[in-house]
XYZ file of C-alpha atoms in Angstrom:
576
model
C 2.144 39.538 5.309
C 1.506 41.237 1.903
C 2.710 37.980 0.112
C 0.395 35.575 2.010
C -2.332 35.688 -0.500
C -0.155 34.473 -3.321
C 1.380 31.652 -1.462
C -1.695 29.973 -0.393
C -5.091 29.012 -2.132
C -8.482 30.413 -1.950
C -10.631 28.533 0.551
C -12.888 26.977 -2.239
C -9.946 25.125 -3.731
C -8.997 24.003 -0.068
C -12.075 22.459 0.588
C -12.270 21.237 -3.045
C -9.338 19.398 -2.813
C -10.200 17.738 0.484
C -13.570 16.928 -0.897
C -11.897 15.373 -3.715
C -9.657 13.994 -1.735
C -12.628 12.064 0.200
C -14.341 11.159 -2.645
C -11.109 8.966 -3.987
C -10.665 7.944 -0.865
C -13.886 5.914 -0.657
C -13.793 5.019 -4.033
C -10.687 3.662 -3.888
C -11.886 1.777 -1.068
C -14.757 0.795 -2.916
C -13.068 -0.580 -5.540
C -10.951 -2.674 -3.088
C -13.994 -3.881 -0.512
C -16.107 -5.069 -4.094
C -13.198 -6.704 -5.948
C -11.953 -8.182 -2.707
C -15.135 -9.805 -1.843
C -15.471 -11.278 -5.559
C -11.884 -12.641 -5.609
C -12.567 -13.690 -2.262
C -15.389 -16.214 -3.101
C -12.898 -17.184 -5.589
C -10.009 -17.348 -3.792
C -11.586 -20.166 -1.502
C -11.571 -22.450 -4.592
C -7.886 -21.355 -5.757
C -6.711 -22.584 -2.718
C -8.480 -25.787 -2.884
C -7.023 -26.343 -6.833
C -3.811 -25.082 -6.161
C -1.364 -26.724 -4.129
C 0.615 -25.543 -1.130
C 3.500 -25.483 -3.296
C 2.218 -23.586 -6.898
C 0.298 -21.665 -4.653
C 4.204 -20.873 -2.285
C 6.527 -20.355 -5.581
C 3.121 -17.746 -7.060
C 1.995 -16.219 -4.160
C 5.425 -16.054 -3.097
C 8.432 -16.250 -5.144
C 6.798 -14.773 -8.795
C 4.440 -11.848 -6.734
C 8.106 -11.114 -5.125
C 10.005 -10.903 -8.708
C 6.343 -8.681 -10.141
C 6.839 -6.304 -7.046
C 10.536 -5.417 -7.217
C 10.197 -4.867 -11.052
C 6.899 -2.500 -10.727
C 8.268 -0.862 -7.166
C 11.888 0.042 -8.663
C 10.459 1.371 -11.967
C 7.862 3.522 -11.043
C 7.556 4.395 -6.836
C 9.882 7.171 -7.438
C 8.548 8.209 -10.304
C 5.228 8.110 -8.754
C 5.933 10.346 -5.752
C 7.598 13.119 -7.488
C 4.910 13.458 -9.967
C 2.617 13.977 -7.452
C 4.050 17.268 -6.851
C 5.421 18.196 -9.867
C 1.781 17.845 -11.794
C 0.421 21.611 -12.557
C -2.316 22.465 -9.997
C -3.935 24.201 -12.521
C -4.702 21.177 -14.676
C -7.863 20.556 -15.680
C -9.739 18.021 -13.047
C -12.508 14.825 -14.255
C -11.990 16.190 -18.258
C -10.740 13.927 -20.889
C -7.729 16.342 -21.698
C -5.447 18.045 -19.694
C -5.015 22.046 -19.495
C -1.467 21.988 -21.126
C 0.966 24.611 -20.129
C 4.574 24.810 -19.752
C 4.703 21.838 -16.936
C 2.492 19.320 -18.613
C 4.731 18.170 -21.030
C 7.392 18.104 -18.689
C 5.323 15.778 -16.148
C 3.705 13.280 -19.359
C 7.365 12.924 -19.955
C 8.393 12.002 -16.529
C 5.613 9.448 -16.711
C 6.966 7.441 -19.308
C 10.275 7.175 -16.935
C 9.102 3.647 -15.634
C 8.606 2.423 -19.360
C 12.554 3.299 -19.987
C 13.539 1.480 -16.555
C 11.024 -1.082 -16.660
C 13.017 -3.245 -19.400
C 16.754 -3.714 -17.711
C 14.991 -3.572 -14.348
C 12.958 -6.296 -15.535
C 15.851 -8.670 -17.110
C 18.467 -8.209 -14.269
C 15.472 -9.069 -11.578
C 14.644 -11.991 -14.283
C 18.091 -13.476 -14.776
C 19.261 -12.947 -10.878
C 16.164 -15.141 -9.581
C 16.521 -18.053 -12.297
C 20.639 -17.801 -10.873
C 19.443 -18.009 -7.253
C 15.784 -20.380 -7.325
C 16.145 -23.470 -5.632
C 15.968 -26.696 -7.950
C 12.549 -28.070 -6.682
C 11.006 -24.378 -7.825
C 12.926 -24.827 -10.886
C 12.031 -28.029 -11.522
C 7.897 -27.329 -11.479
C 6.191 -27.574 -14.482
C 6.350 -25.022 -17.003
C 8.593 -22.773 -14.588
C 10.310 -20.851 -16.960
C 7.149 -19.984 -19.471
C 5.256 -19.100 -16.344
C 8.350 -16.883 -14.856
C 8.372 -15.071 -18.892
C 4.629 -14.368 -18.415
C 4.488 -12.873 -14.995
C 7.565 -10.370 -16.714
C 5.908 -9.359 -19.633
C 2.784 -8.775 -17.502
C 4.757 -6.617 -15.226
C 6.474 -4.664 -18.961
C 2.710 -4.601 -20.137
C 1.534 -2.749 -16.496
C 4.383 -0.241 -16.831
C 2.738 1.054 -19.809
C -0.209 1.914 -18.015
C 2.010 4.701 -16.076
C 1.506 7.489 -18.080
C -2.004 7.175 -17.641
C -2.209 6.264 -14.083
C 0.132 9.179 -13.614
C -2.074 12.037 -15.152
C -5.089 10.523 -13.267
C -3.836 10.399 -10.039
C -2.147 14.009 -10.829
C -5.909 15.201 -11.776
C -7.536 13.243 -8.885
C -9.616 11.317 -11.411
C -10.169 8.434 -9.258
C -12.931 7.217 -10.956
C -10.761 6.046 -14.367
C -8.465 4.289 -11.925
C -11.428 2.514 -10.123
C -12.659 1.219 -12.981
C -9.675 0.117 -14.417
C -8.079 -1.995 -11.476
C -11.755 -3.249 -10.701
C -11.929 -4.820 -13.996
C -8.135 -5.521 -14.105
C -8.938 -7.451 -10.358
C -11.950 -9.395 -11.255
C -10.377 -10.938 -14.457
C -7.259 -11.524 -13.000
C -8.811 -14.075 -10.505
C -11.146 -15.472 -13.176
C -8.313 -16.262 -15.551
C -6.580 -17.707 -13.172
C -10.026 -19.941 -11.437
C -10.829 -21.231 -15.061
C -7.149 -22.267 -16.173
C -6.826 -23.981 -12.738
C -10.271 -25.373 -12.917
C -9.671 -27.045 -16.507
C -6.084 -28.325 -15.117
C -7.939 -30.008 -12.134
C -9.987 -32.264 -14.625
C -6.631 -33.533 -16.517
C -5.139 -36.281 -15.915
C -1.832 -34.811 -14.569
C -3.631 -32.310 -12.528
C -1.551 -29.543 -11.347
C 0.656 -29.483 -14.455
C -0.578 -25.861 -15.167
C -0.855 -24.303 -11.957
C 1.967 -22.026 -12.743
C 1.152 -20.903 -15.778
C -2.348 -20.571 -14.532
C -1.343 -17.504 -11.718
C 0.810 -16.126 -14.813
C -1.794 -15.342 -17.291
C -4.243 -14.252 -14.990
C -1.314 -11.290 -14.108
C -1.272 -10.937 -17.779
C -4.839 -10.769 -17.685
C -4.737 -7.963 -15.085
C -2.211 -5.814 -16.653
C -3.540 -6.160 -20.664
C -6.989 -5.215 -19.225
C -5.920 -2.288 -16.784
C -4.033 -1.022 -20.394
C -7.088 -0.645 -22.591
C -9.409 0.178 -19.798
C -7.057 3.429 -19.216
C -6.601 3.591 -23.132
C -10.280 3.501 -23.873
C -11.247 5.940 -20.981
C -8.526 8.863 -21.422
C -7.195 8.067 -24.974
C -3.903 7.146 -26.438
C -1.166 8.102 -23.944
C 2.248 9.167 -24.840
C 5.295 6.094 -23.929
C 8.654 8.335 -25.158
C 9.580 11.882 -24.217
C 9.368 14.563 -25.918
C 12.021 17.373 -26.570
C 10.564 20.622 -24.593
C 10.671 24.360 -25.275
C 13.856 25.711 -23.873
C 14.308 25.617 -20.760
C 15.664 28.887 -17.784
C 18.664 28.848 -18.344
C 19.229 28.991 -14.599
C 17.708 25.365 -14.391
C 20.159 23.852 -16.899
C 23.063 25.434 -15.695
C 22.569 24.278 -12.168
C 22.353 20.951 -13.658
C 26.124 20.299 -12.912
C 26.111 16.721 -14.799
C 26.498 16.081 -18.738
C 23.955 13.258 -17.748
C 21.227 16.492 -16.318
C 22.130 18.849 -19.196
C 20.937 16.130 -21.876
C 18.428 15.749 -19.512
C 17.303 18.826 -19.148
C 15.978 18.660 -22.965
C 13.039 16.696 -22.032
C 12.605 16.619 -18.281
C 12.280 19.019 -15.634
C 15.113 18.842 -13.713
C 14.461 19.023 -10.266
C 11.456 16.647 -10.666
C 13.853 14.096 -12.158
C 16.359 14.908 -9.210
C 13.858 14.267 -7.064
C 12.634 10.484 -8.971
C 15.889 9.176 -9.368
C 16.569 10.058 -5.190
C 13.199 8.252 -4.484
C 13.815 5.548 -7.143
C 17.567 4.784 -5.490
C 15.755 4.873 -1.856
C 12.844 2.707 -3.203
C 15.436 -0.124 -3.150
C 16.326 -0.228 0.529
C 12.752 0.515 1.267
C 11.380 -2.341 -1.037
C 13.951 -4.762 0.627
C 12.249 -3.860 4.136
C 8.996 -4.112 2.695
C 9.466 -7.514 1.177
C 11.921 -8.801 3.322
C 9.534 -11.655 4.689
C 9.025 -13.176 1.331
C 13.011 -12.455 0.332
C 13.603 -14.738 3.362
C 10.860 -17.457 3.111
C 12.175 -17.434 -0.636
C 15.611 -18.502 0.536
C 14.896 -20.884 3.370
C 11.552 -21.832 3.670
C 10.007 -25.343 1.813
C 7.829 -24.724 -0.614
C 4.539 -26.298 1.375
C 5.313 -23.058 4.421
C 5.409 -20.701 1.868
C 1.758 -21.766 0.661
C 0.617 -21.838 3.823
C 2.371 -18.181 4.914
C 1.291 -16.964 1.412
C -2.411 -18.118 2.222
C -2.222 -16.481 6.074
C -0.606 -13.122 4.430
C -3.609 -12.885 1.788
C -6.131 -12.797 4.479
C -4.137 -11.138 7.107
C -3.687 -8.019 4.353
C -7.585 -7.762 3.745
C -8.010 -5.089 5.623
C -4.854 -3.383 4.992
C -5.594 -3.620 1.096
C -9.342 -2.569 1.457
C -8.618 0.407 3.503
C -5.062 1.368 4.256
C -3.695 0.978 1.094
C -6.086 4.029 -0.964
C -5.941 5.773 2.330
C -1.928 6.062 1.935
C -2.603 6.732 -2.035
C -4.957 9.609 -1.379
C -2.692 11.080 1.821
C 0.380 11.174 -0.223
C -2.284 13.140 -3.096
C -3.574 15.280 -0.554
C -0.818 16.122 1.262
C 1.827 16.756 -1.930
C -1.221 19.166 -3.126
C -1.751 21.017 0.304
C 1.726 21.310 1.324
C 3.548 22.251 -1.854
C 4.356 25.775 -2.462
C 3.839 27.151 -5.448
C 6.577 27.611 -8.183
C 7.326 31.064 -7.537
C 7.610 30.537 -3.401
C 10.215 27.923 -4.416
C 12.397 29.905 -6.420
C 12.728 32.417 -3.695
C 15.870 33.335 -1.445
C 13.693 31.936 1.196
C 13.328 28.361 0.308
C 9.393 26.463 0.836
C 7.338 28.856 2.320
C 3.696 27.322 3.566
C 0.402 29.221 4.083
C -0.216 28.956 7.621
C -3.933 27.830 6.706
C -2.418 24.906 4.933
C -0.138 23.776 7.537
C -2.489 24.010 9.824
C -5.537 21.900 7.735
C -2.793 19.658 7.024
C -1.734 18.820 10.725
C -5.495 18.531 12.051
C -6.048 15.968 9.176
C -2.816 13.808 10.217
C -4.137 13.822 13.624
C -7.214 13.054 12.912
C -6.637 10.066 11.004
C -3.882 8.749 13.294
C -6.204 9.193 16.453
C -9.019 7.017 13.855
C -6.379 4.110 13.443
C -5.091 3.978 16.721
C -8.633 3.175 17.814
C -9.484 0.596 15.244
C -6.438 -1.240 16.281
C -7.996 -1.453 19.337
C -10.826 -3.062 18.361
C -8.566 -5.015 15.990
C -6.446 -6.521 18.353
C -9.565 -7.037 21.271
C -12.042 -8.480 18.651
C -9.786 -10.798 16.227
C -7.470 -12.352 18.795
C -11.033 -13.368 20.203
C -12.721 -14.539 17.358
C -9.414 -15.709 14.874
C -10.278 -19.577 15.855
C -13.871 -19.183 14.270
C -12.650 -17.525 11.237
C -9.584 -20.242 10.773
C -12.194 -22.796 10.072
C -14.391 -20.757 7.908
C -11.319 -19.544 5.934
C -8.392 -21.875 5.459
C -8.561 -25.184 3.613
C -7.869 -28.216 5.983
C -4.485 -28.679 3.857
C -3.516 -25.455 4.742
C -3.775 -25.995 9.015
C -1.130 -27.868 9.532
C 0.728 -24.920 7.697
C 2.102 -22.161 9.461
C -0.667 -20.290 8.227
C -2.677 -20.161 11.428
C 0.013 -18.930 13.456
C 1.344 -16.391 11.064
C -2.612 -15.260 10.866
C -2.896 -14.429 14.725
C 0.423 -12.861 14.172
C -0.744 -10.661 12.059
C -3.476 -9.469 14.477
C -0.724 -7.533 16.040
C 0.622 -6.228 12.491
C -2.232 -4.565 11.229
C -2.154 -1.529 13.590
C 1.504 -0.930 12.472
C 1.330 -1.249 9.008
C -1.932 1.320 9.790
C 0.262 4.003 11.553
C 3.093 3.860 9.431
C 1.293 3.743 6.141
C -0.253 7.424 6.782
C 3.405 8.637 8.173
C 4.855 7.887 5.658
C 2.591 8.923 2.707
C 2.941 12.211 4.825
C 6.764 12.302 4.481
C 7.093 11.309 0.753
C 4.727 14.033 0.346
C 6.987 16.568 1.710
C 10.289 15.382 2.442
C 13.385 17.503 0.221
C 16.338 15.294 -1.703
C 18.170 15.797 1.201
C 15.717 14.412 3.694
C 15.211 11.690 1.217
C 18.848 10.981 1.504
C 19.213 10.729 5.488
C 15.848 8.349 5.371
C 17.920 6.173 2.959
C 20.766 5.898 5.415
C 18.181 5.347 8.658
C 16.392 2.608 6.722
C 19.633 0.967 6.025
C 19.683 0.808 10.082
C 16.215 -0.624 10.039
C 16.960 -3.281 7.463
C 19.868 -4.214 9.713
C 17.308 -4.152 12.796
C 15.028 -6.697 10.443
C 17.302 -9.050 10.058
C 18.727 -9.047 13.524
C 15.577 -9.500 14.943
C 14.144 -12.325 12.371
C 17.379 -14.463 13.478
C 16.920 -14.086 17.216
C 13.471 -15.283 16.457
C 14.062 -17.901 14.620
C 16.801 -19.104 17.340
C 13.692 -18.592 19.938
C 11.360 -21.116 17.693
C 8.881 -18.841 16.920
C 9.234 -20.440 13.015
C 7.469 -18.279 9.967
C 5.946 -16.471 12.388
C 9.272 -14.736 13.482
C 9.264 -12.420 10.217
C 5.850 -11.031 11.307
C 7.096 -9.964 14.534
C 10.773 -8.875 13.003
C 8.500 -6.749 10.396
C 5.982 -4.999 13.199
C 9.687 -3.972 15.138
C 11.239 -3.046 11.813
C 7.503 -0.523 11.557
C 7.436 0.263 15.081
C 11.235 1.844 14.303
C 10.160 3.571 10.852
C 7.200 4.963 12.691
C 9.259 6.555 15.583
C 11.259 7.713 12.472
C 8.817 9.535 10.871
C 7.135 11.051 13.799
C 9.830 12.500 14.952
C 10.335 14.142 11.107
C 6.799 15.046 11.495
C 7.012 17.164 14.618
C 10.285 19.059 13.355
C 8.307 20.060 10.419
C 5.386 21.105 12.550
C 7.955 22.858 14.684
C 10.317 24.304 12.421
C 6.581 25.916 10.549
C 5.645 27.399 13.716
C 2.316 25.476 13.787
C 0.970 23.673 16.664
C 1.048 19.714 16.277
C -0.528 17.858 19.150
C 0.891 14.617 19.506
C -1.077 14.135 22.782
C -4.416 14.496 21.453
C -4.388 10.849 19.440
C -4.601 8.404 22.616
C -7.722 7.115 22.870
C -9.818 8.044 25.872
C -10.242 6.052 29.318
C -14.086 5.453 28.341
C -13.555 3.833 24.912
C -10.111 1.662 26.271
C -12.214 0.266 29.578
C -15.120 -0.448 27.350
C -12.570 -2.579 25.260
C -11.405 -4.040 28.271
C -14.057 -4.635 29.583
C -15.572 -6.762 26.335
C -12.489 -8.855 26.211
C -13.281 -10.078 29.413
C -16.761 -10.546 29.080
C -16.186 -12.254 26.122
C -12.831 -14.458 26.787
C -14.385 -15.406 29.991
C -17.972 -16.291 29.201
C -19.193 -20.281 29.204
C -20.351 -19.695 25.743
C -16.523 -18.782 24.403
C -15.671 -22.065 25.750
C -18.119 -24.545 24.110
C -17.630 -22.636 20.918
C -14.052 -23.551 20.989
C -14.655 -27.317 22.242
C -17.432 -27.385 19.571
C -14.885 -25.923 16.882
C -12.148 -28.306 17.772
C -14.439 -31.575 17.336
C -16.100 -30.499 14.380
C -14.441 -28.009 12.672
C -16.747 -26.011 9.764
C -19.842 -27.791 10.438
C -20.001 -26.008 13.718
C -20.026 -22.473 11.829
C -23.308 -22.490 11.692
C -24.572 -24.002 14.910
C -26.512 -22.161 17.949
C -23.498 -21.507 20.117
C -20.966 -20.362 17.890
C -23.761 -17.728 16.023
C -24.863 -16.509 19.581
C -21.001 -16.252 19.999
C -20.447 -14.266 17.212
C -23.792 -11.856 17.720
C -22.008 -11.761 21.566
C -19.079 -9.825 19.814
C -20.704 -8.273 17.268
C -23.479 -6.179 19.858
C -20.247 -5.608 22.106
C -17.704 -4.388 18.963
C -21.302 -1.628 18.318
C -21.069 -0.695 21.817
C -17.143 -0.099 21.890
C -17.619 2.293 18.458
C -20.504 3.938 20.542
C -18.723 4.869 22.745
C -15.650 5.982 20.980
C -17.595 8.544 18.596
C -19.549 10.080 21.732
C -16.148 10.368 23.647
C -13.978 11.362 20.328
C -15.565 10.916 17.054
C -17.490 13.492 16.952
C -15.471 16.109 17.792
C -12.331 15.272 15.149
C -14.561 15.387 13.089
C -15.777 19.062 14.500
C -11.998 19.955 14.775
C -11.143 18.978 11.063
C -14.358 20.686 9.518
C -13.154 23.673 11.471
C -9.693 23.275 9.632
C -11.555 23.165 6.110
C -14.128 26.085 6.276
């Protein structure tokens, strides 16, 4: 009991870090809701310059090459720094407090800079070997493919600074960097496609149009960190000598050398994540891996199109929620050094366990709710919003289907998003390691399930249904790793506690009926069907929409009188 006070934190840093916590949070989402709304005005003219097929081999085939070079160079990287960075360093000041384990995390930031290059040439050369000869064959292909790699080099070198934000929860540099990165990204990109449209071979720069507005995004993301928290450092530097302990259990020649300018359990721990990133990043992109191979170019515009919408919400709000869990939870649930250099392994203050597991439940029970309304609401009103939304080259894609699809994908890609961030926050090498073998199992699952779908006719759509399986199995997965840690902590973790109650799920119900069933649903479709957008605006389909919109109020109503309220109650509890 004696040595309780120096394993945990003073309340006042607690609830500091969980109000910091919160404020990134909505910042984060902040930045995503305003630049998402910008690029979405703009969007609805890129898909009306573009073609089906630039918009397939960009959306598509070049995001796919930008995300395997950025995910394999600097996820692992990423995770591991967020619990190797000093707790002590100075927060929202332009320098950081530097002690013995700065150095040794700026170092590990410029990791992704080293990997980025061969990553970035063997990702290069092994998609020009396997493209298909009509993407090869575009215009400008191969300048275009150059651009969208030296955009993803020129991003990399953002890392150190991204790093030492993130590890200083100074969410604000980040927000202002990505916002601006965002917004000329899709103006680049609008005004090179908007001066190809008035040539007379229109659509010979379409390519290279998507390409430099990724250049755009990354150069601009680069000085906007640059000008904001000064010149970062892109090589490592030697470090004082090391305990000797560390570098002798460094069994390797490869750690030893190491050891000179890394910490070497923090490196351990990157290169694990980095070498599981790879089966994870083939789950994760597995739908466009596959449309890549098989699909014609016109599907994957019109999947690519469907997938940008569908991911709205998960960009605007589950994506910085994940960010800021894995922040929070790496900060609440790491012990400090000397706890982890005892006999006794990780030892946890029981405060901090128990904050830790009222805020997982908490947010889960939050989710599983607005999938509810999700999956009541959109599957509903998705025919309105088709016609509003998608170009009329793009419905006789596979993009509607793929877009009520993903009605069903959303609450999944919810769920696991915070399970995960919760694992990789404190999950050992070892637990890293049996993951890696599970996902391999999952990845197997994928692909089983995308070919019996495919065999069914379901079409495109099958690798939205193959993914929410392949989530529904990590989710089980990390769950169940969840509760053993709850367990194995003594601390009580109350799985029970997240369904939603009988009041909100009949009041659901009940407003899918109401709805589905009324006249005016009807003549909204019929009116729809005959004259597409120009029935948007019209008496039936607005009174349609208010219909949903009073009902949707009532639904959340209800849910914060029956629930809300008191998780919130429950996790303010947890804080003070």
């Amino acid at each position: 009991m004696d040595q309780q006070p120096s394993l945990g934190r003073s309340k006042d840093q607690d609830g500091g870090l969980l109000k910091r916590s919160l404020t990134s949070l909505f910042s984060l989402m902040g930045l995503q809701l305003g630049s998402r709304l910008l690029t979405f005005v703009l969007n609805q003219a890129l898909f009306r310059l573009a073609s089906p097929q630039a918009y397939g081999t960009a959306a598509i085939q070049f995001e796919l090459i930008l995300s395997t070079i950025l995910f394999l160079s600097r996820e692992g990287v990423r995770n591991a720094l967020l619990r190797a960075w000093p707790r002590n360093a100075t927060v929202h000041t332009q320098e950081p407090t530097f002690n013995d384990d700065v150095p040794a995390s700026t170092n590990l930031s410029t990791l992704p800079i080293i990997l980025g290059l061969p990553v970035s040439l063997a990702t290069a050369a092994a998609y020009v070997t396997l493209a298909s000869s009509d993407v090869r064959h575009q215009p400008h292909f191969h300048v275009a493919l150059s651009t969208y790699v030296f955009a993803a080099l020129s991003e990399l070198f953002s890392e150190p600074m991204h790093n030492r934000a993130m590890g200083e929860v100074r969410t604000g540099a980040r927000v202002r960097a990505e916002g601006l990165g965002i917004t000329c990204k899709t103006l680049v990109t609008y005004l090179v496609l908007l001066y190809d449209s008035t040539r007379p071979d229109s659509g010979e720069f379409a390519l290279v149009a998507f390409a430099l507005g990724q250049l755009a995004y990354s150069s601009v993301v680069f000085v906007s960190y640059v000008y904001q928290m000064g010149h970062p450092t892109f090589w490592p530097t030697r470090l004082a000598t090391r305990p000797s302990s560390e570098v002798a259990a460094s069994r390797s020649a490869f750690y030893r050398i190491a050891s000179q300018y890394f910490d070497v359990s923090s490196l351990h721990l990157s290169l694990t994540m980095t070498g599981q990133s790879i089966v994870k990043h083939i789950l994760t992109e597995g739908d466009k891996i596959v449309l890549s191979w098989y699909s014609p170019l016109q599907d994957q515009g019109g999947y690519a199109v469907a997938v940008n919408y569908g991911s709205l919400v998960a960009r605007i709000v589950f994506q910085p929620l994940e960010e800021i869990c894995r922040v929070y939870f790496s900060r609440t649930l790491c012990p400090p050094a000397e706890a982890k250099s005892t006999s006794t392994g990780a030892q946890f203050d029981r405060r901090s366990l128990g904050q830790a597991s009222e805020i997982l439940l908490s947010l889960v029970s939050i989710q599983l709710a607005c999938s509810v309304l999700v999956i009541v609401f959109a599957t509903i009103y998705l025919p309105v919003f088709l016609h509003l939304l998608l170009p009329s080259q793009y419905l006789t894609t596979c993009a509607p289907m793929v877009l009520a699809a993903w009605i069903w994908y959303i609450p999944a890609l919810a769920i696991n998003g915070v399970l995960e961030a919760f694992f990789s926050s404190i999950a050992t090498s070892q637990d890293l390691r049996r993951q890696s073998r599970w996902l391999i199992g999952f990845s197997v699952l994928f692909i089983v399930s995308v070919i019996g779908f495919y065999a069914s006719g379901f079409g495109d759509v099958s690798l939205v249904y193959a993914n929410i399986i392949n989530l529904a199995a990590r989710i089980i997965y990390a769950a169940r790793y969840t509760s053993a840690f709850f367990d194995r902590n003594k601390t009580a973790h109350r799985w029970h506690t997240l369904v939603p109650t009988w009041q909100f799920l009949l009041a659901a119900v009940l407003s899918y009926l109401a709805i589905s069933m009324s006249e005016m649903h009807h003549q909204a479709a019929i009116l729809l069907q005959t004259k597409g957008r120009r029935a948007i605006l019209s008496v039936i389909v607005m009174s349609h929409l208010a219909q949903g919109a009073g009902m949707g109020l009532c639904c959340v109503a209800i849910w914060w009188l029956t629930s809300g309220r008191y998780l919130v109650i429950r996790a303010s509890v947890k804080t003070d």
